[in-house]
Amino acid sequence: MEKPLTGRMRSDGEPVDLQEYERAGGYQAIQKALGRMTPKQVQEEVQRSNLRGRGGAGFGTGLKWSFVPIGPDAPRPKYVVCNADEMEPGTFKDRLLMERDPHQLIEGIILTSYAVEAEVAYLFLRGEYTLAEDTLARAISDAYRAGYWGRNIAGTGYNLDLYLHTSAGRYICGEETALLNALEGKRANPRAKPPFPPVVGLWGKPTVINNVETLCNVPHIIRNGADWFRALSRSPDGGTKLFGASGRVKRPGIWELPMGVTIREVIEEPAGGMQDGYALRGLQPGGASTDFLTTEHLDVALDFNSIAKVGSRLGTGTMIILDDRTCPVGMTLNLTHFFAQESCGWCTPCWAGLSWCEQILAAIEKGNGRSEDLGHLEFQTRFFGLGNTFCALAPGAAEPIQSALKYFRQDFQKHIDEKRCPWKG
Amino acid sequence: MLSAEEKAELDRELQQYPARQSACIDAMKIVQRHRRWLSDEALRDIGEYLGMSVADLDGVATFYNLLFRKPVGRHVVMICDSVTCWIMGYEKLRDTLMNRLGVSLGETTSDDRFTVLPIVCLGNCDKAPTLMVDRDTYGNVSPETVEEILARYK
Amino acid sequence: MATVYIDGNRHDADAKQNMLHVSLSLGYDLPFFCWHPAMGSIGACRQCAVKQFKDEKDTKGRLVMACLTPALEDTRISIADQEAQEFRAAIIEGLMLHHPHDCPVCDEGGECHLQDMTYLTGHAYRRYRFQKRTYRNQFLGPFVNHEMNRCIQCYRCVRFYRGYAGEHDLNSFSIHHTVYFGRHEDGILESEFSGNLAEVCPTGVFTDRTLGQHYTRKWDQTYAPSICHSCGVGCNISPGQRDGIVRRILNRYNHEVNGYFICDRGRFSYEYVNSPERIRAPLVRRGDEREVIEKDEAVKIFAEMLGSGEDVIGIGSPRASLEANFALRALVGADRFFSGFSTGEQRLIELMLSIMQTVHVPSLREVEACDAVLILGEDVTNVAARMALALRQSARREPQKKALAARVPLWDDLGVRQVTGDAIGPVFIAFPCATRLDDVAEATYRGRPDQIAQFGYAVAAAIHSGAPPANTDASAQALVKRIAEALRTAERPLVVSGATLRNEAIIGAAANIVYALEREGRSAGLAFTMPEANTCGLGLMRARALEEALESRVQYGTVVILENDLYRRATAAIVDEFLARAGNVVVLDQVNTRTAARANLVLPVASFAESAGTLVNFESRAQRFFPVLPPSDVQESWRWITDVATRRGEFGSWNSLDDVTAAVEQEMPIFRGITAAAPPSSYRIAGEKIPRQPHRYSGRTATLVNISIHEPPPPDDPDSPLAYSMEGYTYKAPASALPFLWAPGWNSARALLKFQEEINGPLRGGPVGIRLIRGDRRGAPEFFSGAPEPVNAPERRWLAVPIYHLFGSDELTHWAPAISSLAPQPYVAVNERAGFRDGAPVAFQSDGATQTAVIKIRSEIPDGVAAVPAGLRETETLRLPAWISIEAI
Ligand SMILES: Cc1cc2nc3c(=O)[nH]c(=O)nc-3n(C[C@H](O)[C@H](O)[C@H](O)COP(=O)(O)O)c2cc1C
Ligand code: SF4
Ligand code: FES
């Protein structure tokens, strides 16, 4: 099985350095694309590959790029931003890509910049990823010295500046328009959409924002072609995907697998099944903001459409496993606490609704729940559901609450009836 | 006044941005690296250099998590309290740590050595529970190994 | 235009607008918080949710925010939709989670937008059972109170304060449900427009601190339509009073002038009306003593002092109404009537007025629409603050064109700012020192007044080659070119100037720039600031200059001084000599000024809150103000004068203000039309006058039953169509006579939207003031000939120029405690090359008067210039500009 994203990674955990990367065919996509393909051709290749955004929303990457005005009349400068803010609880895939194979990401950023004729690229990295910061900083300067970015790249006349920005920490900075505000040194409230970033982005200029994993795929698509990429997948979405599992599985981790593997395959094979003495009760397929699924969904394929069909989202593809000895109410409370705390405070349903939900869940968990609380939680989650808020943070927060109420309702009820948490002695 | 070192570091960051004020988060991170936390005076110094009001800077500083507007100890311990770590024993780890240091979350030990803060998911979920001390991340931290980790920070 | 459907009703709508704007304009009750008619939409509160349907067949629809939904062709929304209603109720419930139940003790109670919206959505019961968040409040200075626990995080305050008024000491802090709006530490708010926070905030976080000191509910106050007397902009205001005490001032919307906002001087100046320094009874000097006398006796003495009238002169006042000035002029005769302008000012004012006949003078609404501005020799914020706020908006016009090009509608505030960033349009300022508008200036030019004049002439010459050339220093050449280019290529160029620097050539240069633009086929605006409420009106009367009287050496029998402290108009030596020379001095004034203290007879004059009259603002807009306080022992100057004239058998037919106004109009053609500035006192709606009292005032009519169960009749008001009662109708009142705003369900200031023809449009109910000068002598007027050659500064001498202070330079606000607490101490500002240390005590001399002050080092001030604050209470009046020497003491 091909593993374009992780295949080169060293077993000792050290990052792949420039020479190793080049030896393994790295930076050949730059040689291939720059000067030999027009930016439009690069875009088309990516569009044909069916690469969908790995940041969570699954938007077609090539399609997104095509919204950027291109040609001599386009506004300048244009920007590419790599979204490396990875802060969604349960998600730890981008970190691996950055710590272990930084040049792959850098090459992806350069190709993407070329595809939209950007002059400046920023790598927006969450502040806590210090190892990734050091690794990337070194790789960026190595790549500069090797002439992969800067003035007149590969003799083509194409110029690109590449900067590493480390964030000061907030989940909302991962939301792409809030990220732009953060990068501009402002409070990271999301922006109005429209206008969308490809048209009006950083400092008012066209900007493409892509996730780390999305960008890492680009060099491989350019080098091996869209058809090869689509063939990697078991589903209509192109490529492989980093899948992960954390919680009480035997071998928590991240693995590169074809798009469309089933949940069961991931949990049973690389993750090694549940730890002894623990049984699977449920899981969030793609990070904290995705709806719970349960044991009945184990044979669902992990691709954007299949997961959506059963009422959840592929999200970041990193599963959080709920075992039978963990309280689902406590887990929902933990998740909701996170979202309430990370609400940027802009729109009412989110800042008011989430903190209220957190307090209700805390009351239930402590044994102070009331019978009307469950109906109220349902009402609240509709209240900050999709379309009702200014950005997707609150709707994401609604998903685990709604699905927990659906699948673990008897646990909630038990807390209320018994006025205590049954998992606590 | 910003120190010469602070200025030099900030000047480097300023080259990244078309507008001076865009560097304000970097500026605060730099000054915090030198002074541990951001006092009013620190904000005034930065504001002077970047042409921003203290309120401008404070509005930004209080939005973000890693900018400290209150004094912290020599080392900052941040324990992940997000979902996987919670499942894998965050509460026990937190209690051990707090007992050991005699402080609650958000507090600084009396010898000014450690400040303990909660942090959201550190992206180390396969090695939960996790904590960070300064720039170092530790995975699979058990109540037993905490002691050994702390000992590395004087 | 677009056809839109709201709850199934078909409407024509402005396609450039959003559906909240459209719905409210059409009279629908749709709740909102974060949207503001002057600041646009940000989609934060989510209160204005409606159902939108794709087309006729769509029955499911989806929730959208009306404020973010463009009114495009065939837009279909439902406000009444069940789900939309439930959602809006849930929003209010969310906003109320932490909101205290302190309405009974909250200053906003009864005029609270949050209360209104809560009622409108039907939220009544609290389900939230947890602890509310609590905050520490801040001290924000003398104008504004802070109670953060009431905050609903709508972001209106910071959007106004930072985004609209451009000040940076108020901000949002923290995150999630604990966003804090305040300063980074306690301290006085720096914006000159901070008082607007009380009206912008939809709840009681920011409230009027001066109101709090003598608090009375909205419905317990009576109101009147009034005009601010604090400068020449002529903002429309609505003072509220109870028990004879003025409680506060509210903005009164006039879409051509102040729109939704007034400055802090205007809002808080009212305090002087309640001052113990007011003169409340006639005073006569007997020997060294002043005695209080009865009104009749005062009139008798006044009549006697006038004698045959031959050696009597009258001195008018730019802070008194047209009617008051005219009455005095009629009493003493036109050739014995002097204007009362400061030394040297009259020439400048007459020059500006004559130029205004030949150009287009924009209203503030038009100023806001200008896309290139040159401010020549004026510190607009400190002289005409509301105009400065308008200019701040002009600075955004040019960048906003980019937003329009990116198809972002202008109401989409976030979207527009995403496109424009912090970009500012071409605004240029030439002034000797830094001004508060410099932050929106693309470039500034610093120079002495004579250099600024040269600079202005050079700009004119660079626009049109026929304009007289000028001598600017080489270093300014590039800037001259840039300004000329910006003005010439703008769609709506504007030049702003004024008399602050007392320099005729600057005013000529400003005119030349506009003339040059017109010769180039561009249509340009020219706005002159006018320092006092009726500077323009008095100027149009073309009275003789005050200097003539002061310096004439004639022995006048009686000098009648109308609402004017001569010690602020000329040096003390001159005024002393003049007053000593006069046989009798009669002063009509509101407060005990230095001049009043020297009078033989003092007549207590009504303040703006007690009187009616007409003022003419900077654009020559005649506007009427009406009393809010019931009649008392003080009365209008024109009435005192009428009383004495009647006694003497002169112009006895003046019974009410209307008679005087009509006489002004008849006698002086320039004032034709002023009678139409507001309805006459005979105006009735369905047989009723317009009530000054809100209908809920009714509870207050019983407060005297312990004395008599008979309700006293409301006092008569012969001068206005307004009644001191709650009977009658406000919602149909003419715009110029609208005392307060209230509509069913809309108790807050937002009731305004029920009185506008459409949002941001004119008020229903006719004109708001009459423009006297219409620029009808336009069309290639002669250029002013060039400026005099700049003079070289003598060794160790500085040209002292007057610097105005919004808080400190205005006379009557000296008696308004909140404002006067912010007035500066006397200073002289020079640059560091002058060789003084900041804060050093010094003395300087001019006209033989010596003034002490402290040095302020301001490095932007050019060499050889000293900036001296004008009009401070503690300082002597100097004839400025003047060459002074400064000595350390
Ligand atoms: C609250 C919130 C947080 C997000 N955090 C991240 C993140 O940390 N990393 C990321 O790549 N995308 C994140 N996203 C998604 C981004 O907004 C955006 O869709 C993504 O970066 C686009 O890249 P892609 O098309 O390559 O997936 C977040 C979205 C929301 C609403
Ligand atoms: S949903 Fe609203 S408050 Fe929440 S993070 Fe997004 S914009 Fe901010
Ligand atoms: S008024 Fe529309 S979202 Fe606030």
PDB file of N, CA and C in Angstrom, chain A residues 69-120:
ATOM      1  N   PRO A  69      -8.398  35.523  -8.101  1.00  0.00           N
ATOM      2  CA  PRO A  69      -8.171  36.219  -9.369  1.00  0.00           C
ATOM      3  C   PRO A  69      -6.734  36.025  -9.823  1.00  0.00           C
ATOM      4  N   ILE A  70      -6.569  35.764 -11.080  1.00  0.00           N
ATOM      5  CA  ILE A  70      -5.252  35.394 -11.569  1.00  0.00           C
ATOM      6  C   ILE A  70      -4.923  36.259 -12.786  1.00  0.00           C
ATOM      7  N   GLY A  71      -3.646  36.374 -13.116  1.00  0.00           N
ATOM      8  CA  GLY A  71      -3.264  37.157 -14.281  1.00  0.00           C
ATOM      9  C   GLY A  71      -2.742  38.529 -13.905  1.00  0.00           C
ATOM     10  N   PRO A  72      -2.371  39.310 -14.910  1.00  0.00           N
ATOM     11  CA  PRO A  72      -1.694  40.580 -14.654  1.00  0.00           C
ATOM     12  C   PRO A  72      -2.591  41.599 -13.943  1.00  0.00           C
ATOM     13  N   ASP A  73      -3.910  41.497 -14.082  1.00  0.00           N
ATOM     14  CA  ASP A  73      -4.779  42.504 -13.470  1.00  0.00           C
ATOM     15  C   ASP A  73      -5.187  42.160 -12.044  1.00  0.00           C
ATOM     16  N   ALA A  74      -4.774  40.989 -11.580  1.00  0.00           N
ATOM     17  CA  ALA A  74      -5.195  40.567 -10.240  1.00  0.00           C
ATOM     18  C   ALA A  74      -4.570  41.485  -9.186  1.00  0.00           C
ATOM     19  N   PRO A  75      -5.278  41.689  -8.082  1.00  0.00           N
ATOM     20  CA  PRO A  75      -4.713  42.495  -7.001  1.00  0.00           C
ATOM     21  C   PRO A  75      -3.435  41.832  -6.468  1.00  0.00           C
ATOM     22  N   ARG A  76      -2.484  42.642  -6.026  1.00  0.00           N
ATOM     23  CA  ARG A  76      -1.214  42.128  -5.496  1.00  0.00           C
ATOM     24  C   ARG A  76      -0.921  42.791  -4.171  1.00  0.00           C
ATOM     25  N   PRO A  77      -0.145  42.184  -3.288  1.00  0.00           N
ATOM     26  CA  PRO A  77       0.303  40.804  -3.382  1.00  0.00           C
ATOM     27  C   PRO A  77      -0.837  39.845  -3.062  1.00  0.00           C
ATOM     28  N   LYS A  78      -0.645  38.594  -3.453  1.00  0.00           N
ATOM     29  CA  LYS A  78      -1.584  37.552  -3.062  1.00  0.00           C
ATOM     30  C   LYS A  78      -0.885  36.636  -2.062  1.00  0.00           C
ATOM     31  N   TYR A  79      -1.696  35.992  -1.271  1.00  0.00           N
ATOM     32  CA  TYR A  79      -1.127  35.223  -0.160  1.00  0.00           C
ATOM     33  C   TYR A  79      -1.608  33.781  -0.151  1.00  0.00           C
ATOM     34  N   VAL A  80      -0.722  32.919   0.362  1.00  0.00           N
ATOM     35  CA  VAL A  80      -1.145  31.557   0.708  1.00  0.00           C
ATOM     36  C   VAL A  80      -0.862  31.384   2.197  1.00  0.00           C
ATOM     37  N   VAL A  81      -1.824  30.831   2.894  1.00  0.00           N
ATOM     38  CA  VAL A  81      -1.626  30.601   4.317  1.00  0.00           C
ATOM     39  C   VAL A  81      -1.818  29.121   4.609  1.00  0.00           C
ATOM     40  N   CYS A  82      -0.829  28.559   5.270  1.00  0.00           N
ATOM     41  CA  CYS A  82      -0.965  27.179   5.717  1.00  0.00           C
ATOM     42  C   CYS A  82      -1.563  27.192   7.115  1.00  0.00           C
ATOM     43  N   ASN A  83      -2.695  26.536   7.249  1.00  0.00           N
ATOM     44  CA  ASN A  83      -3.381  26.481   8.536  1.00  0.00           C
ATOM     45  C   ASN A  83      -2.806  25.319   9.355  1.00  0.00           C
ATOM     46  N   ALA A  84      -1.888  25.673  10.237  1.00  0.00           N
ATOM     47  CA  ALA A  84      -1.268  24.658  11.097  1.00  0.00           C
ATOM     48  C   ALA A  84      -1.612  24.965  12.545  1.00  0.00           C
ATOM     49  N   ASP A  85      -2.873  25.347  12.750  1.00  0.00           N
ATOM     50  CA  ASP A  85      -3.276  25.739  14.097  1.00  0.00           C
ATOM     51  C   ASP A  85      -3.785  24.551  14.900  1.00  0.00           C
ATOM     52  N   GLU A  86      -3.815  23.413  14.287  1.00  0.00           N
ATOM     53  CA  GLU A  86      -4.344  22.179  14.889  1.00  0.00           C
ATOM     54  C   GLU A  86      -4.610  22.259  16.395  1.00  0.00           C
ATOM     55  N   MET A  87      -5.859  22.476  16.735  1.00  0.00           N
ATOM     56  CA  MET A  87      -6.179  22.624  18.150  1.00  0.00           C
ATOM     57  C   MET A  87      -7.488  21.920  18.496  1.00  0.00           C
ATOM     58  N   GLU A  88      -8.071  21.277  17.520  1.00  0.00           N
ATOM     59  CA  GLU A  88      -9.316  20.562  17.781  1.00  0.00           C
ATOM     60  C   GLU A  88      -8.993  19.365  18.667  1.00  0.00           C
ATOM     61  N   PRO A  89      -9.604  19.285  19.828  1.00  0.00           N
ATOM     62  CA  PRO A  89      -9.274  18.170  20.712  1.00  0.00           C
ATOM     63  C   PRO A  89      -9.387  16.815  20.006  1.00  0.00           C
ATOM     64  N   GLY A  90      -8.411  15.992  20.277  1.00  0.00           N
ATOM     65  CA  GLY A  90      -8.399  14.661  19.678  1.00  0.00           C
ATOM     66  C   GLY A  90      -7.702  14.624  18.333  1.00  0.00           C
ATOM     67  N   THR A  91      -7.155  15.748  17.902  1.00  0.00           N
ATOM     68  CA  THR A  91      -6.540  15.821  16.580  1.00  0.00           C
ATOM     69  C   THR A  91      -5.047  16.035  16.705  1.00  0.00           C
ATOM     70  N   PHE A  92      -4.270  15.160  16.060  1.00  0.00           N
ATOM     71  CA  PHE A  92      -2.819  15.259  16.211  1.00  0.00           C
ATOM     72  C   PHE A  92      -2.097  14.770  14.970  1.00  0.00           C
ATOM     73  N   LYS A  93      -2.719  15.061  13.835  1.00  0.00           N
ATOM     74  CA  LYS A  93      -2.167  14.564  12.575  1.00  0.00           C
ATOM     75  C   LYS A  93      -1.197  15.549  11.934  1.00  0.00           C
ATOM     76  N   ASP A  94      -1.527  16.852  11.971  1.00  0.00           N
ATOM     77  CA  ASP A  94      -0.677  17.845  11.314  1.00  0.00           C
ATOM     78  C   ASP A  94       0.673  17.925  12.025  1.00  0.00           C
ATOM     79  N   ARG A  95       0.598  17.741  13.336  1.00  0.00           N
ATOM     80  CA  ARG A  95       1.834  17.758  14.110  1.00  0.00           C
ATOM     81  C   ARG A  95       2.835  16.734  13.572  1.00  0.00           C
ATOM     82  N   LEU A  96       2.329  15.523  13.315  1.00  0.00           N
ATOM     83  CA  LEU A  96       3.189  14.462  12.800  1.00  0.00           C
ATOM     84  C   LEU A  96       3.833  14.886  11.484  1.00  0.00           C
ATOM     85  N   LEU A  97       2.996  15.429  10.593  1.00  0.00           N
ATOM     86  CA  LEU A  97       3.505  15.818   9.272  1.00  0.00           C
ATOM     87  C   LEU A  97       4.586  16.879   9.394  1.00  0.00           C
ATOM     88  N   MET A  98       4.418  17.788  10.333  1.00  0.00           N
ATOM     89  CA  MET A  98       5.373  18.896  10.448  1.00  0.00           C
ATOM     90  C   MET A  98       6.645  18.489  11.167  1.00  0.00           C
ATOM     91  N   GLU A  99       6.471  17.656  12.174  1.00  0.00           N
ATOM     92  CA  GLU A  99       7.658  17.271  12.945  1.00  0.00           C
ATOM     93  C   GLU A  99       8.540  16.266  12.206  1.00  0.00           C
ATOM     94  N   ARG A 100       7.905  15.493  11.337  1.00  0.00           N
ATOM     95  CA  ARG A 100       8.651  14.384  10.768  1.00  0.00           C
ATOM     96  C   ARG A 100       9.042  14.580   9.314  1.00  0.00           C
ATOM     97  N   ASP A 101       8.268  15.388   8.572  1.00  0.00           N
ATOM     98  CA  ASP A 101       8.639  15.575   7.171  1.00  0.00           C
ATOM     99  C   ASP A 101       8.331  17.007   6.733  1.00  0.00           C
ATOM    100  N   PRO A 102       9.074  17.956   7.284  1.00  0.00           N
ATOM    101  CA  PRO A 102       8.724  19.364   7.063  1.00  0.00           C
ATOM    102  C   PRO A 102       8.823  19.798   5.601  1.00  0.00           C
ATOM    103  N   HIS A 103       9.749  19.229   4.863  1.00  0.00           N
ATOM    104  CA  HIS A 103       9.931  19.695   3.477  1.00  0.00           C
ATOM    105  C   HIS A 103       8.745  19.360   2.594  1.00  0.00           C
ATOM    106  N   GLN A 104       8.079  18.257   2.914  1.00  0.00           N
ATOM    107  CA  GLN A 104       6.888  17.902   2.154  1.00  0.00           C
ATOM    108  C   GLN A 104       5.862  19.034   2.232  1.00  0.00           C
ATOM    109  N   LEU A 105       5.704  19.590   3.433  1.00  0.00           N
ATOM    110  CA  LEU A 105       4.751  20.687   3.619  1.00  0.00           C
ATOM    111  C   LEU A 105       5.230  21.938   2.886  1.00  0.00           C
ATOM    112  N   ILE A 106       6.542  22.196   3.029  1.00  0.00           N
ATOM    113  CA  ILE A 106       7.085  23.396   2.383  1.00  0.00           C
ATOM    114  C   ILE A 106       6.905  23.310   0.871  1.00  0.00           C
ATOM    115  N   GLU A 107       7.168  22.164   0.334  1.00  0.00           N
ATOM    116  CA  GLU A 107       6.986  22.004  -1.111  1.00  0.00           C
ATOM    117  C   GLU A 107       5.520  22.210  -1.492  1.00  0.00           C
ATOM    118  N   GLY A 108       4.634  21.692  -0.657  1.00  0.00           N
ATOM    119  CA  GLY A 108       3.198  21.888  -0.920  1.00  0.00           C
ATOM    120  C   GLY A 108       2.821  23.361  -0.903  1.00  0.00           C
ATOM    121  N   ILE A 109       3.384  24.081   0.036  1.00  0.00           N
ATOM    122  CA  ILE A 109       3.074  25.511   0.136  1.00  0.00           C
ATOM    123  C   ILE A 109       3.588  26.253  -1.103  1.00  0.00           C
ATOM    124  N   ILE A 110       4.791  25.892  -1.530  1.00  0.00           N
ATOM    125  CA  ILE A 110       5.374  26.583  -2.691  1.00  0.00           C
ATOM    126  C   ILE A 110       4.539  26.305  -3.944  1.00  0.00           C
ATOM    127  N   LEU A 111       4.144  25.044  -4.097  1.00  0.00           N
ATOM    128  CA  LEU A 111       3.340  24.698  -5.279  1.00  0.00           C
ATOM    129  C   LEU A 111       1.992  25.412  -5.257  1.00  0.00           C
ATOM    130  N   THR A 112       1.390  25.452  -4.089  1.00  0.00           N
ATOM    131  CA  THR A 112       0.093  26.111  -3.977  1.00  0.00           C
ATOM    132  C   THR A 112       0.247  27.591  -4.294  1.00  0.00           C
ATOM    133  N   SER A 113       1.309  28.194  -3.777  1.00  0.00           N
ATOM    134  CA  SER A 113       1.543  29.612  -4.032  1.00  0.00           C
ATOM    135  C   SER A 113       1.702  29.843  -5.527  1.00  0.00           C
ATOM    136  N   TYR A 114       2.445  28.942  -6.153  1.00  0.00           N
ATOM    137  CA  TYR A 114       2.633  29.074  -7.594  1.00  0.00           C
ATOM    138  C   TYR A 114       1.294  28.963  -8.323  1.00  0.00           C
ATOM    139  N   ALA A 115       0.464  28.034  -7.852  1.00  0.00           N
ATOM    140  CA  ALA A 115      -0.801  27.776  -8.540  1.00  0.00           C
ATOM    141  C   ALA A 115      -1.737  28.980  -8.488  1.00  0.00           C
ATOM    142  N   VAL A 116      -1.603  29.814  -7.476  1.00  0.00           N
ATOM    143  CA  VAL A 116      -2.479  30.992  -7.401  1.00  0.00           C
ATOM    144  C   VAL A 116      -1.680  32.270  -7.597  1.00  0.00           C
ATOM    145  N   GLU A 117      -0.420  32.130  -8.017  1.00  0.00           N
ATOM    146  CA  GLU A 117       0.464  33.282  -8.254  1.00  0.00           C
ATOM    147  C   GLU A 117       0.607  34.152  -7.014  1.00  0.00           C
ATOM    148  N   ALA A 118       0.791  33.511  -5.867  1.00  0.00           N
ATOM    149  CA  ALA A 118       0.969  34.282  -4.637  1.00  0.00           C
ATOM    150  C   ALA A 118       2.429  34.688  -4.502  1.00  0.00           C
ATOM    151  N   GLU A 119       2.649  35.846  -3.888  1.00  0.00           N
ATOM    152  CA  GLU A 119       4.022  36.291  -3.667  1.00  0.00           C
ATOM    153  C   GLU A 119       4.496  36.002  -2.254  1.00  0.00           C
ATOM    154  N   VAL A 120       3.538  35.817  -1.339  1.00  0.00           N
ATOM    155  CA  VAL A 120       3.927  35.616   0.053  1.00  0.00           C
ATOM    156  C   VAL A 120       3.129  34.459   0.629  1.00  0.00           C
TER     157      VAL A 120
END
